[in-house]
Every structure is written in structure tokens, then in C-alpha cells.
Amino acid sequence: MKLSMWMIANRLQDLEPELHISPDAPAILNSGRTVYATNCVYCYQDGDSVVCKGEDDYIVLHDITLIQAFEIIQSVFDFYEDWLAAITSKIEEGSYQEFVDLLWSVIHNPIVLLDSDHHVLAMTRQYPEGSIDEEWDYVLNYQAVSLKSMRTRAKYNDSGMYDTRKFLKENAYDRLFLNRSIISYSMGNSGDICGKLVVINHERECNPGDIHILQSIVRILEYSLIQKSSKEDAAHSNVFLDLLLDRPYHEKRLNRHMDYTGWKMDDIYSVISIRTDRKVTGQRMSTELKTLHHLLENNAEGCMLLKSSETAELLILQNRDCHENTSLLALLEKLCRMNPIQIGFSLHLRGLTSLHQLYEQAKAAIYLGNLNQTDGQMFNFQDFAIDHIIMNGSIEKSIFSCMPAICDLWFKGHTSENELYDTLKCFLQQNASVVATAKAMFTHRNTIQYRMKKIFELLNCTPEDSYAMEYCRISVRVIELYEKKYGAQSLIEELHFR
């Protein structure tokens, strides 16, 4: 292990050394010598002191003999050699807590190792609750970074890769996280973060020697975390992507994500699928998806941006109860003008367990848009919902393709005295005749006209829209059939009505 003069000085603090070391003194030293040699620490007597010179930098040890000083300097090289071997072994074993313990023995500051989900893999055990600040206490108790800290991280765009040469460079985020300046390094592969190492300047300010130490281990640590992430890909994949692709998911991870985002299981969600030209494959497709991901990641406020290498697409998950991003549509329209992409929009449904249905709808919107030779690059599922219901052939799946506003009307009519759903149903059965509807329902014509005006405002369509009227008829028919087959309570549970 090559040392710098700063690394050597850090091991000699008890001897109260006199330091003459430049901030950028490199880690190029191989051993101690009593005669000059390139890239070695040259020790020589100077009165009652010994000068330990490493190229242009030097350390003065007072009241010591040359033999004592040389043995001490050489023991520093031996210590670091043994220490690096031990720490490498712990990293390779995946013993991250023991790795952090060994790192603390040299750094002597609070250390946290996080995974890609901001969950603690290991942290120093020398700082109990109340010893640093409230964020440290939160991490200790919950073994994860707080929502406040995560949002601060996102605000300052702490999502990319950082070179170790930037360790000492402070920014606004450094001061906001844990109310201390920090040294941090994000680790990952091809832009996908697999972990983060954080050292908090608490007991002392870290110096260039500490940076050199971290530089010597982060590459080893990064490789270990990438391998760990690869081996546990199924267990540690994005839980929302698992839900979208109808794969098994980890409930604890989902609950933790929901706590961070402030989302609820029965909120209203929608999905957007973005696909590149299907003629593009392999590395080129991967590069294009990464480029689109980069363009969107800072503009999808209130949304979750997911990249699926399996299906070669970007997926945007929107929580419409928490935040409706009005600028996202304009951005997607701009992207379509300059990129060979196609975008599918799902309906909006209540409940996280409906995400797979929403993903299927977004995917079907693109497929059916192309099948019907629809102009443009952006396709709404609602425009092809009738085709999807016909081709799907399953009442269990078709219920999710019904017009959401009609499902809401059904629920309100089922749980209250609201008569809008029954009025719409009768209106459709009477061939859109207000007079016939009023007669069939034994209700005054003006009342029916008022109700239908309110209904069409909720449905955002008019009686003159033939497709919308046909979609209404099919939606009502599917709801009626589902209720007859499974009962009203099953329908309420399936569509997650509150």
C-alpha cells in the first residue's frame, strides 16, 4: 500500500509531530529509509530531532533518536499493509459492519454505509443516541435515512457518480445532511447507484490523509456492492417495478418506500410507458434509454421514474392524489418532436395492487395505436379501451379497463342515495333519449336533463361523441356483469374504493 505524508502524520499524532506537508501531497511512498531513495521516507538526524522527508514534504519528530524514528515510520507502513489486508478481507466477505469498525479505527469519525435504497448496511457503533444530532438518532433507530434528508439529497441532485478527487469539496448538501460537513462517495455501475459511503466530520476535520485512505478502499467496496446488488437483483429490484411487472415484491421494502414518498396504498395512480424505435436493440437502445432517463429525471416532479431493461422502456408512475405534474405532458410532447419514441398513457386507477393493470394499459395503448395506424407518437388507452376489452376476453381483467368516472358513479350510487349512475344506465338503455329516460324513471324531464348535464361534466364528454357513448355502454355492461358474477363487495375491493 502506497502512503502519503498525510497518512503517516495521522498515525504519529501522539508524538506531536511538526508538519510541513502540502495539501496535495500524493500517496506514492513505499517504505522508510535511512538513506535517500525515490518514493521513500528518508529519515535523518537533525540535532535532537529527526526529519522524515518524503519528496518535497517532511515531518519533524522532536526528542527522538534516528533508530527510534525509523522504526516508528516503518511500523506505520507495516500497520497500513496489515490494515488494508484485513479491511479487504471483510469487504470481500460482505462483512460490512466489521469493515466499518476497521475503518473507524483509522478515521475516528462517524461512518455510515448505505445501500441503493438509503438503508443502512453498517454504521459506527461508537456514537449512541443523542451524541451527534437528530438525523443521526433517526438513522440509529430506523436504520435508514430520513425523508427530510432524502429530499434534501434529491434537491441537490445527489444521484450521480462522484469521483474520489472531489471528496473534500463541500457544497450546500454537505452542510444540510446531518448538520455537519461530510465526506461522501456514491458507488455504482453505469449510472446505477448501489451504495454510498458517508464520513461525518464530528470528532475532527478529515484531512488529505483520510481521503487517501478512502481512495484506497472505495474501489474495492464498490466492486463488492455491485456484485452484491447483482446477486440479489430479484430481492433488491425496485419494488414499484416489481408491482408494475406483476412480480413478487418485498412488503417491508414497499412500506419503507411508501413512508418516504408519503404515498398511500389506495391513492389514485396512472402509468406512462416510453419506448424507443423497436428497430433499435442492444447497447444502442440501452444508451438511448439512459439519455431519456437523464432528460426526464429532473422534470418528473411528484412521479417515480423507472427504467426496465427487461422490457426496454422507461416507465413513469404518477400518484395523482399527491401531485399532478402539469408540465410533464408538455415535456413529453417536446421529446416526441425530436426523438423516435412512442408514449402510452394508462387510465387512472385506485390502489397500488392495480399497477400491473395500468402497465398493461400503457403498453396496450402503444400497440393498439399502431394497430389502428393512429397518427402521432402519443397514445391514450382511453381511446382504445373498447378494442382492448374486446381482445382481452376476460371479465376479471376488463373491469380495470372501464371508464374510471363511471366506476366512481357506480360506487357512489351503491353506497349512497346518489342516482347519477342509475340515470346514466337508463339513459343508455333508452338510446340517449332524455324523454324516454324521464318516462322510464318516473322523473320529471328537467330533473333528468340536470342530471345528464352533471354526468357528462364528470365523464368529460358529450352525447354527440359516438366513441365515448359506446365506451360508456360497454363500461356499464362490464360493471353489471362483474357485479352479477362476483357481487358488489368484490367489485369494491377489486377497485379499491374508499
Short mmCIF file of C-alpha atoms in Angstrom, two decimals:
data_model
loop_
_atom_site.label_atom_id
_atom_site.label_comp_id
_atom_site.label_asym_id
_atom_site.label_seq_id
_atom_site.Cartn_x
_atom_site.Cartn_y
_atom_site.Cartn_z
CA MET A 1 0.00 0.00 0.00
CA LYS A 2 1.46 3.34 -1.02
CA LEU A 3 1.25 6.04 1.65
CA SER A 4 1.18 9.82 1.63
CA MET A 5 2.88 12.03 4.19
CA TRP A 6 -0.60 12.91 5.49
CA MET A 7 -1.37 9.24 6.12
CA ILE A 8 1.89 8.87 8.04
CA ALA A 9 1.25 12.07 10.02
CA ASN A 10 -2.18 10.78 11.09
CA ARG A 11 -0.52 7.78 12.77
CA LEU A 12 2.03 9.96 14.58
CA GLN A 13 -0.35 12.38 16.33
CA ASP A 14 0.59 11.14 19.83
CA LEU A 15 4.19 12.22 19.16
CA GLU A 16 3.07 15.81 18.43
CA PRO A 17 4.89 16.00 15.08
CA GLU A 18 5.81 19.23 13.35
CA LEU A 19 4.17 19.06 9.91
CA HIS A 20 5.41 20.62 6.69
CA ILE A 21 3.09 18.90 4.19
CA SER A 22 1.36 20.43 1.19
CA PRO A 23 -2.41 19.74 0.83
CA ASP A 24 -1.87 17.81 -2.41
CA ALA A 25 0.99 15.58 -1.22
CA PRO A 26 0.45 12.34 -3.19
CA ALA A 27 0.24 8.76 -1.93
CA ILE A 28 3.44 7.46 -3.58
CA LEU A 29 5.63 6.34 -0.68
CA ASN A 30 6.71 2.69 -0.41
CA SER A 31 8.73 2.44 2.81
CA GLY A 32 11.06 4.18 5.27
CA ARG A 33 14.83 4.52 4.64
CA THR A 34 17.88 5.96 6.43
CA VAL A 35 19.43 6.81 3.07
CA TYR A 36 17.67 8.71 0.28
CA ALA A 37 15.63 6.67 -2.21
CA THR A 38 12.91 7.73 -4.64
CA ASN A 39 9.34 7.36 -3.32
CA CYS A 40 10.53 6.50 0.18
CA VAL A 41 10.54 8.36 3.50
CA TYR A 42 14.15 9.47 4.12
CA CYS A 43 14.89 9.73 7.86
CA TYR A 44 17.92 11.66 9.12
CA GLN A 45 19.08 13.16 12.44
CA ASP A 46 18.97 16.93 12.88
CA GLY A 47 20.18 17.74 16.40
CA ASP A 48 17.74 16.34 18.96
CA SER A 49 15.13 15.85 16.25
CA VAL A 50 14.66 13.56 13.30
CA VAL A 51 13.45 14.78 9.92
CA CYS A 52 11.27 12.35 7.98
CA LYS A 53 11.28 13.59 4.40
CA GLY A 54 9.02 12.32 1.66
CA GLU A 55 9.96 14.03 -1.61
CA ASP A 56 9.12 17.75 -1.09
CA ASP A 57 7.26 17.31 2.20
CA TYR A 58 8.59 16.47 5.66
CA ILE A 59 7.67 15.74 9.25
CA VAL A 60 9.88 16.66 12.23
CA LEU A 61 9.85 14.41 15.31
CA HIS A 62 11.40 16.02 18.38
CA ASP A 63 13.47 14.43 21.19
CA ILE A 64 13.95 11.11 19.45
CA THR A 65 16.83 9.10 18.01
CA LEU A 66 17.19 8.18 14.34
CA ILE A 67 16.78 4.46 15.08
CA GLN A 68 13.56 5.06 17.05
CA ALA A 69 12.13 7.35 14.37
CA PHE A 70 12.97 4.95 11.55
CA GLU A 71 11.36 2.02 13.37
CA ILE A 72 8.24 4.09 14.03
CA ILE A 73 7.99 5.16 10.37
CA GLN A 74 8.46 1.61 9.16
CA SER A 75 5.85 0.38 11.64
CA VAL A 76 3.36 2.82 10.08
CA PHE A 77 3.93 1.19 6.68
CA ASP A 78 3.51 -2.25 8.27
CA PHE A 79 0.32 -1.16 10.06
CA TYR A 80 -1.35 0.11 6.88
CA GLU A 81 -0.33 -3.00 4.96
CA ASP A 82 -1.93 -5.30 7.55
CA TRP A 83 -4.93 -2.99 7.96
CA LEU A 84 -5.66 -2.88 4.21
CA ALA A 85 -5.42 -6.69 4.00
CA ALA A 86 -7.88 -7.06 6.89
CA ILE A 87 -10.31 -4.49 5.55
CA THR A 88 -10.19 -6.01 2.04
CA SER A 89 -10.97 -9.41 3.53
CA LYS A 90 -14.02 -8.07 5.38
CA ILE A 91 -15.32 -6.33 2.26
CA GLU A 92 -14.90 -9.44 0.14
CA GLU A 93 -16.73 -11.49 2.79
CA GLY A 94 -19.57 -8.98 2.78
CA SER A 95 -18.94 -8.32 6.50
CA TYR A 96 -19.78 -4.63 6.16
CA GLN A 97 -20.14 -3.94 9.88
CA GLU A 98 -16.66 -5.29 10.58
CA PHE A 99 -15.39 -3.25 7.63
CA VAL A 100 -16.86 -0.08 9.16
CA ASP A 101 -15.36 -0.97 12.56
CA LEU A 102 -11.92 -1.29 10.98
CA LEU A 103 -12.36 1.94 9.02
CA TRP A 104 -13.33 3.80 12.20
CA SER A 105 -10.11 2.64 13.89
CA VAL A 106 -8.25 4.81 11.37
CA ILE A 107 -10.72 7.60 10.54
CA HIS A 108 -12.11 8.16 14.08
CA ASN A 109 -15.31 9.80 12.88
CA PRO A 110 -18.92 8.61 12.44
CA ILE A 111 -19.31 6.44 9.31
CA VAL A 112 -22.44 5.20 7.54
CA LEU A 113 -22.58 2.72 4.65
CA LEU A 114 -25.90 2.90 2.77
CA ASP A 115 -27.39 0.71 0.07
CA SER A 116 -29.18 1.97 -3.05
CA ASP A 117 -32.44 2.37 -1.09
CA HIS A 118 -30.81 4.63 1.56
CA HIS A 119 -30.96 1.74 4.01
CA VAL A 120 -28.07 1.25 6.44
CA LEU A 121 -25.74 -1.64 5.64
CA ALA A 122 -23.43 -0.73 8.53
CA MET A 123 -22.57 2.22 10.75
CA THR A 124 -20.13 3.05 13.53
CA ARG A 125 -21.23 1.85 16.97
CA GLN A 126 -19.23 4.37 19.00
CA TYR A 127 -21.83 7.17 18.82
CA PRO A 128 -25.01 6.45 20.81
CA GLU A 129 -28.32 8.27 20.51
CA GLY A 130 -28.01 11.94 21.42
CA SER A 131 -24.27 12.13 20.68
CA ILE A 132 -24.50 13.89 17.29
CA ASP A 133 -27.91 15.21 16.17
CA GLU A 134 -31.50 14.21 15.44
CA GLU A 135 -30.72 12.82 11.97
CA TRP A 136 -28.08 10.51 13.45
CA ASP A 137 -30.63 9.38 16.06
CA TYR A 138 -33.14 8.67 13.27
CA VAL A 139 -30.62 6.57 11.34
CA LEU A 140 -29.72 4.68 14.51
CA ASN A 141 -33.35 3.89 15.33
CA TYR A 142 -34.72 3.20 11.87
CA GLN A 143 -31.59 2.00 10.04
CA ALA A 144 -32.46 4.25 7.11
CA VAL A 145 -32.01 7.89 6.11
CA SER A 146 -34.91 10.19 6.99
CA LEU A 147 -37.34 11.55 4.42
CA LYS A 148 -36.09 15.08 5.14
CA SER A 149 -32.52 14.09 4.36
CA MET A 150 -33.54 12.15 1.25
CA ARG A 151 -35.46 15.12 -0.12
CA THR A 152 -32.51 17.40 0.60
CA ARG A 153 -30.33 14.94 -1.30
CA ALA A 154 -32.72 14.96 -4.25
CA LYS A 155 -32.87 18.78 -4.17
CA TYR A 156 -29.12 18.99 -4.56
CA ASN A 157 -29.12 16.27 -7.22
CA ASP A 158 -27.08 13.79 -5.23
CA SER A 159 -27.87 10.96 -7.62
CA GLY A 160 -24.85 10.61 -9.86
CA MET A 161 -21.38 9.18 -9.61
CA TYR A 162 -18.73 11.18 -7.77
CA ASP A 163 -15.02 10.89 -8.29
CA THR A 164 -12.92 10.43 -5.15
CA ARG A 165 -10.91 13.54 -6.03
CA LYS A 166 -14.00 15.55 -5.05
CA PHE A 167 -14.13 14.12 -1.53
CA LEU A 168 -13.02 17.33 0.17
CA LYS A 169 -15.16 19.68 -1.93
CA GLU A 170 -18.04 20.99 0.19
CA ASN A 171 -21.40 22.06 -1.19
CA ALA A 172 -24.78 23.04 0.21
CA TYR A 173 -25.79 19.41 0.60
CA ASP A 174 -22.74 18.68 2.76
CA ARG A 175 -23.90 21.17 5.35
CA LEU A 176 -27.56 20.18 5.30
CA PHE A 177 -27.09 16.44 5.77
CA LEU A 178 -26.69 15.64 9.49
CA ASN A 179 -25.92 19.34 10.14
CA ARG A 180 -22.23 18.54 9.62
CA SER A 181 -19.79 18.73 6.75
CA ILE A 182 -19.31 15.28 5.30
CA ILE A 183 -17.09 13.28 3.02
CA SER A 184 -19.19 11.09 0.75
CA TYR A 185 -18.85 8.81 -2.23
CA SER A 186 -21.63 7.29 -4.35
CA MET A 187 -20.80 3.86 -5.75
CA GLY A 188 -22.35 2.08 -8.68
CA ASN A 189 -22.10 0.89 -12.25
CA SER A 190 -23.24 2.61 -15.46
CA GLY A 191 -25.06 5.31 -13.53
CA ASP A 192 -26.99 2.87 -11.28
CA ILE A 193 -26.15 3.64 -7.66
CA CYS A 194 -25.55 0.56 -5.50
CA GLY A 195 -24.35 2.25 -2.32
CA LYS A 196 -22.98 5.32 -0.58
CA LEU A 197 -20.19 5.75 1.96
CA VAL A 198 -20.53 8.76 4.28
CA VAL A 199 -17.96 10.03 6.81
CA ILE A 200 -19.15 12.81 9.12
CA ASN A 201 -16.67 15.40 10.38
CA HIS A 202 -17.53 15.16 14.07
CA GLU A 203 -14.53 14.41 16.27
CA ARG A 204 -12.10 16.09 13.89
CA GLU A 205 -11.94 17.52 10.39
CA CYS A 206 -10.80 14.86 7.97
CA ASN A 207 -7.61 15.75 6.13
CA PRO A 208 -5.99 14.63 2.84
CA GLY A 209 -4.61 11.54 4.60
CA ASP A 210 -8.14 10.35 5.31
CA ILE A 211 -9.03 10.99 1.68
CA HIS A 212 -6.10 8.85 0.54
CA ILE A 213 -7.29 6.05 2.84
CA LEU A 214 -10.81 6.24 1.43
CA GLN A 215 -9.45 6.30 -2.11
CA SER A 216 -7.61 3.07 -1.41
CA ILE A 217 -10.77 1.22 -0.34
CA VAL A 218 -13.76 2.66 -2.23
CA ARG A 219 -12.97 0.81 -5.46
CA ILE A 220 -12.80 -2.49 -3.58
CA LEU A 221 -16.01 -1.61 -1.74
CA GLU A 222 -17.72 -0.51 -4.95
CA TYR A 223 -16.91 -3.81 -6.67
CA SER A 224 -18.27 -5.74 -3.68
CA LEU A 225 -21.52 -3.75 -3.61
CA ILE A 226 -22.01 -4.14 -7.38
CA GLN A 227 -21.57 -7.91 -7.03
CA LYS A 228 -23.94 -7.98 -4.06
CA SER A 229 -26.51 -5.98 -6.00
CA SER A 230 -26.17 -8.29 -9.00
CA LYS A 231 -26.57 -11.47 -6.93
CA GLU A 232 -29.60 -10.14 -5.10
CA ASP A 233 -31.18 -8.42 -8.08
CA ALA A 234 -34.55 -10.11 -7.62
CA ALA A 235 -34.66 -9.36 -3.91
CA HIS A 236 -33.41 -5.80 -4.25
CA SER A 237 -35.01 -4.68 -7.51
CA ASN A 238 -37.20 -1.62 -7.38
CA VAL A 239 -40.34 -2.66 -5.57
CA PHE A 240 -42.58 -0.45 -7.74
CA LEU A 241 -41.12 -2.02 -10.87
CA ASP A 242 -41.92 -5.41 -9.35
CA LEU A 243 -45.52 -4.32 -8.88
CA LEU A 244 -45.75 -2.95 -12.43
CA LEU A 245 -44.36 -6.13 -13.96
CA ASP A 246 -46.50 -8.35 -11.69
CA ARG A 247 -43.52 -9.92 -9.92
CA PRO A 248 -43.22 -10.95 -6.27
CA TYR A 249 -42.27 -7.98 -4.11
CA HIS A 250 -40.95 -7.39 -0.60
CA GLU A 251 -43.63 -5.88 1.60
CA LYS A 252 -41.18 -4.29 4.07
CA ARG A 253 -39.36 -2.53 1.25
CA LEU A 254 -42.67 -1.33 -0.17
CA ASN A 255 -43.75 0.03 3.22
CA ARG A 256 -40.45 1.84 3.64
CA HIS A 257 -40.75 3.41 0.18
CA MET A 258 -44.33 4.45 0.93
CA ASP A 259 -43.18 6.13 4.15
CA TYR A 260 -40.50 8.07 2.27
CA THR A 261 -42.77 9.18 -0.57
CA GLY A 262 -45.82 9.86 1.57
CA TRP A 263 -47.90 7.76 -0.83
CA LYS A 264 -50.77 5.54 0.31
CA MET A 265 -51.83 2.10 -0.88
CA ASP A 266 -55.26 3.30 -2.02
CA ASP A 267 -54.18 6.52 -3.73
CA ILE A 268 -55.03 7.00 -7.42
CA TYR A 269 -52.23 6.05 -9.80
CA SER A 270 -51.52 6.12 -13.53
CA VAL A 271 -48.65 4.83 -15.67
CA ILE A 272 -46.83 6.19 -18.71
CA SER A 273 -44.73 3.89 -20.92
CA ILE A 274 -41.99 5.37 -23.12
CA ARG A 275 -40.47 3.15 -25.79
CA THR A 276 -37.79 3.77 -28.37
CA ASP A 277 -37.84 2.67 -32.00
CA ARG A 278 -38.25 -1.12 -31.88
CA LYS A 279 -35.62 -1.49 -34.62
CA VAL A 280 -33.02 -0.34 -32.13
CA THR A 281 -31.57 -3.11 -29.97
CA GLY A 282 -28.71 -3.91 -27.64
CA GLN A 283 -26.27 -1.27 -26.45
CA ARG A 284 -27.77 1.48 -28.60
CA MET A 285 -31.20 1.00 -27.03
CA SER A 286 -29.64 0.99 -23.56
CA THR A 287 -27.82 4.24 -24.32
CA GLU A 288 -30.99 5.89 -25.65
CA LEU A 289 -32.97 4.87 -22.58
CA LYS A 290 -30.28 6.30 -20.30
CA THR A 291 -30.35 9.56 -22.25
CA LEU A 292 -34.14 9.80 -21.94
CA HIS A 293 -33.89 8.91 -18.25
CA HIS A 294 -31.45 11.77 -17.72
CA LEU A 295 -33.73 14.22 -19.57
CA LEU A 296 -36.75 13.23 -17.51
CA GLU A 297 -35.34 12.64 -14.03
CA ASN A 298 -35.27 16.33 -13.05
CA ASN A 299 -38.68 17.09 -14.58
CA ALA A 300 -40.86 14.27 -13.29
CA GLU A 301 -41.77 16.03 -10.06
CA GLY A 302 -44.20 14.06 -7.93
CA CYS A 303 -43.64 10.98 -10.11
CA MET A 304 -41.43 7.91 -9.96
CA LEU A 305 -39.22 7.28 -12.99
CA LEU A 306 -38.37 3.62 -13.55
CA LYS A 307 -36.08 2.05 -16.15
CA SER A 308 -36.80 -1.53 -17.17
CA SER A 309 -34.01 -3.27 -19.07
CA GLU A 310 -36.26 -6.35 -19.40
CA THR A 311 -38.91 -4.56 -21.45
CA ALA A 312 -36.61 -1.88 -22.90
CA GLU A 313 -38.72 1.07 -21.79
CA LEU A 314 -38.99 3.89 -19.31
CA LEU A 315 -42.00 3.88 -17.01
CA ILE A 316 -43.38 6.88 -15.18
CA LEU A 317 -45.55 6.13 -12.16
CA GLN A 318 -47.80 9.04 -11.16
CA ASN A 319 -49.62 9.41 -7.87
CA ARG A 320 -52.50 11.64 -8.86
CA ASP A 321 -53.65 12.14 -5.26
CA CYS A 322 -50.32 13.59 -4.15
CA HIS A 323 -49.25 15.63 -7.15
CA GLU A 324 -50.36 16.03 -10.73
CA ASN A 325 -47.42 17.20 -12.81
CA THR A 326 -48.95 19.59 -15.33
CA SER A 327 -45.63 20.34 -17.03
CA LEU A 328 -44.80 16.67 -17.68
CA LEU A 329 -47.16 16.37 -20.66
CA ALA A 330 -45.62 19.42 -22.32
CA LEU A 331 -42.14 17.97 -21.81
CA LEU A 332 -43.15 14.62 -23.30
CA GLU A 333 -44.62 16.41 -26.33
CA LYS A 334 -41.29 18.20 -26.84
CA LEU A 335 -39.38 14.93 -26.55
CA CYS A 336 -41.58 13.36 -29.23
CA ARG A 337 -40.72 16.11 -31.70
CA MET A 338 -37.00 15.34 -31.52
CA ASN A 339 -36.86 11.63 -30.64
CA PRO A 340 -38.05 8.38 -32.29
CA ILE A 341 -40.15 7.39 -29.28
CA GLN A 342 -43.72 6.29 -28.63
CA ILE A 343 -45.60 7.00 -25.42
CA GLY A 344 -48.59 5.19 -23.95
CA PHE A 345 -50.83 6.59 -21.21
CA SER A 346 -52.94 4.36 -18.95
CA LEU A 347 -56.23 5.16 -17.26
CA HIS A 348 -56.04 6.15 -13.60
CA LEU A 349 -56.99 3.54 -11.03
CA ARG A 350 -57.06 3.42 -7.26
CA GLY A 351 -54.67 1.12 -5.40
CA LEU A 352 -51.05 0.05 -5.75
CA THR A 353 -52.06 -3.54 -6.46
CA SER A 354 -53.59 -2.28 -9.72
CA LEU A 355 -50.22 -1.14 -11.08
CA HIS A 356 -49.82 -4.18 -13.31
CA GLN A 357 -53.16 -3.44 -14.96
CA LEU A 358 -52.07 0.16 -15.53
CA TYR A 359 -48.80 -1.00 -17.05
CA GLU A 360 -50.70 -3.35 -19.39
CA GLN A 361 -52.91 -0.44 -20.42
CA ALA A 362 -49.99 1.88 -21.18
CA LYS A 363 -48.38 -0.90 -23.21
CA ALA A 364 -51.67 -1.68 -24.98
CA ALA A 365 -52.16 1.99 -25.85
CA ILE A 366 -48.96 1.94 -27.94
CA TYR A 367 -49.79 -1.43 -29.52
CA LEU A 368 -53.38 -0.52 -30.40
CA GLY A 369 -52.35 2.94 -31.57
CA ASN A 370 -50.01 1.32 -34.09
CA LEU A 371 -52.52 -1.38 -34.98
CA ASN A 372 -55.13 1.26 -35.81
CA GLN A 373 -52.47 3.30 -37.66
CA THR A 374 -53.17 6.28 -35.44
CA ASP A 375 -51.12 9.36 -36.27
CA GLY A 376 -48.64 10.72 -33.74
CA GLN A 377 -46.36 9.28 -31.11
CA MET A 378 -48.55 9.63 -28.00
CA PHE A 379 -51.45 7.25 -27.37
CA ASN A 380 -54.10 7.31 -24.63
CA PHE A 381 -55.51 3.97 -23.55
CA GLN A 382 -58.97 5.50 -23.21
CA ASP A 383 -59.04 5.97 -26.99
CA PHE A 384 -58.56 2.21 -27.49
CA ALA A 385 -60.24 0.81 -24.38
CA ILE A 386 -63.11 -0.75 -26.35
CA ASP A 387 -60.64 -2.64 -28.58
CA HIS A 388 -58.74 -3.81 -25.51
CA ILE A 389 -61.91 -5.07 -23.79
CA ILE A 390 -62.94 -6.96 -26.94
CA MET A 391 -59.50 -8.50 -27.45
CA ASN A 392 -58.99 -9.23 -23.77
CA GLY A 393 -61.98 -11.55 -23.39
CA SER A 394 -61.87 -11.66 -19.59
CA ILE A 395 -64.38 -10.01 -17.28
CA GLU A 396 -61.80 -10.14 -14.46
CA LYS A 397 -59.37 -8.03 -16.49
CA SER A 398 -61.91 -5.96 -18.40
CA ILE A 399 -63.21 -4.40 -15.19
CA PHE A 400 -59.95 -2.43 -14.95
CA SER A 401 -60.46 -1.07 -18.48
CA CYS A 402 -63.83 0.50 -17.74
CA MET A 403 -64.15 4.29 -17.77
CA PRO A 404 -62.93 5.34 -14.27
CA ALA A 405 -65.58 8.06 -13.92
CA ILE A 406 -68.35 5.50 -14.50
CA CYS A 407 -66.83 3.20 -11.88
CA ASP A 408 -66.90 6.14 -9.46
CA LEU A 409 -70.54 6.82 -10.30
CA TRP A 410 -71.38 3.16 -9.67
CA PHE A 411 -69.68 3.24 -6.25
CA LYS A 412 -71.43 6.45 -5.20
CA GLY A 413 -74.74 5.04 -6.33
CA HIS A 414 -74.12 1.81 -4.43
CA THR A 415 -73.09 3.44 -1.16
CA SER A 416 -75.40 6.48 -1.09
CA GLU A 417 -78.65 7.81 -2.49
CA ASN A 418 -76.83 9.29 -5.49
CA GLU A 419 -78.89 8.43 -8.60
CA LEU A 420 -76.44 9.54 -11.29
CA TYR A 421 -75.26 6.01 -12.16
CA ASP A 422 -78.81 4.64 -12.47
CA THR A 423 -79.77 7.67 -14.55
CA LEU A 424 -76.84 7.14 -16.92
CA LYS A 425 -77.61 3.43 -17.19
CA CYS A 426 -81.22 4.15 -18.08
CA PHE A 427 -80.22 6.94 -20.48
CA LEU A 428 -78.00 4.50 -22.41
CA GLN A 429 -80.73 1.84 -22.43
CA GLN A 430 -83.18 4.41 -23.84
CA ASN A 431 -80.86 5.25 -26.77
CA ALA A 432 -79.76 8.56 -25.26
CA SER A 433 -83.29 9.95 -25.11
CA VAL A 434 -83.99 12.32 -22.20
CA VAL A 435 -87.76 11.99 -22.72
CA ALA A 436 -87.67 8.18 -22.70
CA THR A 437 -85.34 8.19 -19.67
CA ALA A 438 -87.66 10.51 -17.73
CA LYS A 439 -90.63 8.29 -18.55
CA ALA A 440 -88.79 5.07 -17.59
CA MET A 441 -87.60 6.53 -14.26
CA PHE A 442 -90.89 8.28 -13.47
CA THR A 443 -88.95 11.52 -13.09
CA HIS A 444 -89.51 14.99 -14.47
CA ARG A 445 -87.71 15.73 -17.74
CA ASN A 446 -85.95 18.80 -16.29
CA THR A 447 -84.52 16.68 -13.49
CA ILE A 448 -83.13 14.17 -15.98
CA GLN A 449 -81.66 16.98 -18.08
CA TYR A 450 -79.97 18.41 -14.98
CA ARG A 451 -78.58 15.02 -14.00
CA MET A 452 -77.29 14.27 -17.51
CA LYS A 453 -75.58 17.66 -17.70
CA LYS A 454 -73.81 16.87 -14.42
CA ILE A 455 -72.94 13.34 -15.58
CA PHE A 456 -71.37 14.46 -18.85
CA GLU A 457 -69.33 17.05 -16.98
CA LEU A 458 -67.98 14.26 -14.78
CA LEU A 459 -67.36 12.00 -17.79
CA ASN A 460 -65.76 14.88 -19.73
CA CYS A 461 -67.65 14.00 -22.93
CA THR A 462 -70.88 14.80 -24.77
CA PRO A 463 -73.77 12.67 -26.13
CA GLU A 464 -72.58 13.58 -29.63
CA ASP A 465 -69.26 11.75 -29.08
CA SER A 466 -70.11 8.33 -30.52
CA TYR A 467 -66.94 6.60 -29.24
CA ALA A 468 -67.40 7.97 -25.73
CA MET A 469 -71.03 6.84 -25.69
CA GLU A 470 -70.05 3.35 -26.83
CA TYR A 471 -67.31 3.24 -24.18
CA CYS A 472 -69.90 4.25 -21.57
CA ARG A 473 -72.25 1.44 -22.69
CA ILE A 474 -69.51 -1.20 -22.56
CA SER A 475 -68.24 0.05 -19.19
CA VAL A 476 -71.72 -0.15 -17.68
CA ARG A 477 -72.21 -3.62 -19.17
CA VAL A 478 -68.88 -4.90 -17.78
CA ILE A 479 -69.65 -3.48 -14.33
CA GLU A 480 -73.11 -5.11 -14.34
CA LEU A 481 -71.71 -8.50 -15.39
CA TYR A 482 -68.90 -8.36 -12.82
CA GLU A 483 -71.33 -7.46 -10.04
CA LYS A 484 -73.67 -10.31 -11.01
CA LYS A 485 -70.80 -12.82 -11.11
CA TYR A 486 -68.82 -11.76 -8.01
CA GLY A 487 -71.04 -9.38 -6.05
CA ALA A 488 -70.81 -5.69 -5.26
CA GLN A 489 -68.38 -6.12 -2.34
CA SER A 490 -65.87 -7.93 -4.55
CA LEU A 491 -66.04 -5.07 -7.06
CA ILE A 492 -65.46 -2.51 -4.29
CA GLU A 493 -62.42 -4.43 -3.07
CA GLU A 494 -61.02 -5.01 -6.55
CA LEU A 495 -61.17 -1.34 -7.49
CA HIS A 496 -60.04 -0.18 -4.01
CA PHE A 497 -62.93 2.19 -3.41
CA ARG A 498 -62.64 4.11 -0.14
#
